[in-house]
Amino acid sequence: MCGIVGYTGPREAYPIIIKGLKRLEYRGYDSTGVALLNSGLKVYKKKGRVAELEDSIVGKDLHAHTGIGHTRWATHGEPSDRNAHPHTSRSGKLAMIHNGIIENYAQLKQDLTKKGYQFKSDTDTEVLLNFIEDIKENNQCNLEEAVRIALKRVTGAYVILLIANDDPDTIIAARKGSPLVIGVGKGEHFLGSDASPMLEYTKEVVYVNDYELAIVRPDELILKNLGNEKITPFVTKLDMELAAIEKGGYDHFMLKEIFEQPSTIHDCLRGRLDAEAGLITMSGITNNLEHFKNANRIIIIACGTSWHAGLVAEYIIEELCRIPVEVEYASEFRYRNPIVNKGDIIFAISQSGETADTLVAIEKAKEQGAIIFGIVNVVGSSIARISDGGAYTHAGPEIGVASTKAFTAQLAVLTMVALKIAKEKNTISEALYKELLFELAEVPEKVEVLLKSADTIKAIAEKYKDSPNALFLGRGYNFPIALEGALKLKEISYIHAEGYPAAEMKHGPIALVDENLPVVFVATKDSYHEKIVSNIQEIKARKGKVIAIITEGDETTPTLADDVYYVPSAHEIIAPMLATIPLQLLSYYVGIAKGVDVDKPRNLAKSVTVE
Ligand code: F6R
């Protein structure tokens, strides 16, 4: 959460920073600000989106070759001009932006207040900045040293970028727990929360690690640890094109990402799945084969949509591999005293690879000796780097705040992982193994087919857009898809929605059913189909409105449902990947019909780097 951008070099810094902030707006959009160094420090900041700041400073002196910019997801202090970053120090000589939370800020603030400091904002960031300046003044040290001393005394998570008016081409940056990428150009450097702000300028990047501090000048990048020892920057080549982060003719990133799924699932399977040869190639598993074959338990740790992918995996892995699986909310796992035994494997699922709760939870499990298998989309992200092995989902950059294509790619990877382990453990019949391999290979094509009738969902969305509530029900492999459908609708349309196991509905939620309640059934053909048809009857008997996602060829359900959407026929283990797509479309079209900014729904941010 919060996007940060920095530039130092021969180009004009402001346009690079503004363009970069627009690409990082998915990380938060409560306020925007820039600080530019040009014969002194110029700070422009404002509540609202990047475009609002841009409009408000037309005609101002924006010339500079070094600068930093921030787009905020509010933690300490409401979204407002005064809480917007960058913050300036008491002397006015330093400006800083921050992504993260300084947990002991209250104590630091109290100490500084006793020394006569007054604060212009409610933020933890301003406290940290003045703490740094105070150390610099009292210790008579340079800024770099003051930052190092201060960071050793703060708890929490941060990426900070700091500039000083007496050092016009230097940016000091540091990270712990939040992401920081430095792009290396010829005589110039770019800084960002991810690589998107620097894509058109350089493909060479350095991922800064926790407890590292960078002194960045146009022709120099010095990396040190907090003990002031130099570290050789490890330069990585980016494998990402500009087109991947642009809308490419779609009205919204969310719609583009939904429609990209035939190719993202294909990219995820490519090079791994060879159905003809009966092979799944996944080095992350092969390299740890004995661990997987002998695993006593798999614990899946994730948040939000990724957690739902974990729930689907629980069903698949237990069915195919006969290994007990537990699926944990990362935020809960990390704060209890979880039992992690030798022989347990932790799966960490994350699109961004930066989710703070997931990251800390797996660090904790790792300390207890667990093996971490990361299923991550963003290459080079923190979770990917601390995992012992893993599999990238290869869905490409996901920019819409609601996760769509990353989810189906997670399901594809998790299905391959389950099949691979099952084959190695000999817990799957040859016939089923082969069948599922071929079924998996056909998913991109089937997704392509079902997306052709997106307009059917659009019409359903128009019909139900004014409902204040909605219920999503599914059984078995489709139960987590019901949860995911409800989450998507909440996020994108602000309609209150609940997901439930279809049979569990009788134990409470059925009280909500009346002639106004839309109930979405994820009812593709599976072993429990007759059971879910009975659940549909129970809703109809109470006059609920039934929207059913069903398999082509199903002749019974349409006679009961008010609205139906057909997905191509698939094995029950594969069907969730198909059934989820109409639910993504439903939330998108309802959101659009209600005038919601679907790519940036209120209060949310992608990449949740705070607890
Ligand atoms: C929902 C959504 C969130 C994320 C969650 C985890 O549409 O995007 O629920 O799934 O914040 O994020 P990652 O997968 O990046 O760890």
Coordinates of N, CA, C and O in Angstrom, one line a residue, residues 4 11-12 15 22 29 33 67 74 80 130 169-170 190 225 257 272 308 345 378 424 441 446 508 545 559 577:
I4 N 5.4 4.6 -4.2 CA 6.5 5.6 -4.1 C 7.3 5.6 -5.4 O 7.5 4.5 -6.0
R11 N 17.2 13.8 -16.9 CA 15.8 14.1 -17.4 C 15.1 15.0 -16.4 O 15.4 15.1 -15.3
E12 N 13.9 15.6 -16.9 CA 13.0 16.3 -16.0 C 12.4 15.2 -15.1 O 11.8 14.2 -15.6
P15 N 7.7 14.8 -14.8 CA 6.9 13.9 -15.7 C 7.1 12.5 -15.4 O 6.1 11.7 -15.4
K22 N 0.9 7.4 -11.5 CA -0.3 6.9 -12.1 C -0.3 5.4 -12.2 O -1.3 4.7 -12.0
Y29 N -5.0 5.6 -3.2 CA -5.3 6.8 -4.0 C -6.0 7.8 -3.1 O -7.0 8.5 -3.5
G33 N 1.4 13.4 -3.8 CA 2.4 14.5 -3.6 C 3.7 14.3 -4.2 O 4.1 13.1 -4.5
G67 N 13.7 14.1 -7.8 CA 12.5 14.3 -7.0 C 11.9 13.0 -6.6 O 12.4 11.9 -7.0
A74 N -4.3 5.7 3.2 CA -4.2 6.3 4.5 C -4.1 5.3 5.6 O -4.8 4.3 5.7
S80 N -6.2 13.8 3.6 CA -6.3 15.3 3.6 C -5.0 15.8 3.0 O -4.0 15.1 2.8
N130 N 11.3 13.8 11.4 CA 11.8 14.7 12.4 C 12.8 14.0 13.4 O 13.7 14.6 13.9
D169 N 21.2 16.2 -5.8 CA 21.0 15.1 -6.7 C 21.0 13.7 -6.0 O 21.2 12.7 -6.6
T170 N 20.8 13.7 -4.7 CA 20.8 12.4 -3.9 C 19.5 12.1 -3.4 O 18.8 12.9 -2.8
F190 N 16.1 5.3 -11.1 CA 14.7 5.4 -10.9 C 14.3 4.5 -9.7 O 15.0 3.5 -9.4
N225 N 24.1 -2.1 4.4 CA 23.2 -2.6 5.4 C 23.2 -1.6 6.6 O 23.9 -0.6 6.5
E257 N -8.2 -7.5 -17.7 CA -7.6 -8.6 -17.0 C -8.5 -9.9 -17.0 O -8.0 -11.0 -17.1
R272 N 5.1 -26.2 -18.7 CA 5.0 -27.1 -17.5 C 4.1 -28.3 -17.8 O 4.4 -29.4 -17.3
H308 N -8.8 -17.8 -1.0 CA -9.9 -18.6 -1.7 C -9.2 -19.6 -2.6 O -9.7 -20.8 -2.7
I345 N 4.7 -28.6 5.1 CA 5.1 -27.7 4.0 C 4.2 -26.6 4.0 O 2.9 -26.8 4.2
V378 N 4.1 -11.8 -8.8 CA 5.1 -10.8 -9.1 C 6.5 -11.3 -9.0 O 6.9 -11.7 -7.8
E424 N 3.7 -38.4 -8.2 CA 4.9 -38.9 -7.6 C 4.6 -39.8 -6.4 O 5.3 -40.8 -6.1
A441 N -5.2 -28.7 -20.0 CA -4.7 -28.1 -21.2 C -5.8 -27.4 -22.0 O -5.6 -26.5 -22.8
K446 N -11.6 -23.1 -23.3 CA -12.9 -23.0 -22.7 C -13.2 -21.6 -22.2 O -14.3 -21.1 -22.2
G508 N -28.9 -20.7 9.0 CA -28.9 -19.3 9.4 C -29.3 -18.4 8.2 O -30.3 -17.8 8.2
K545 N -34.5 -15.0 -5.6 CA -34.2 -14.9 -7.1 C -32.9 -15.7 -7.3 O -31.9 -15.4 -6.7
T559 N -34.8 -24.8 -15.4 CA -36.3 -24.8 -15.1 C -36.5 -24.2 -13.7 O -37.6 -23.8 -13.4
M577 N -12.2 -23.1 -12.2 CA -11.5 -22.1 -13.0 C -12.4 -21.4 -14.0 O -12.3 -20.3 -14.3

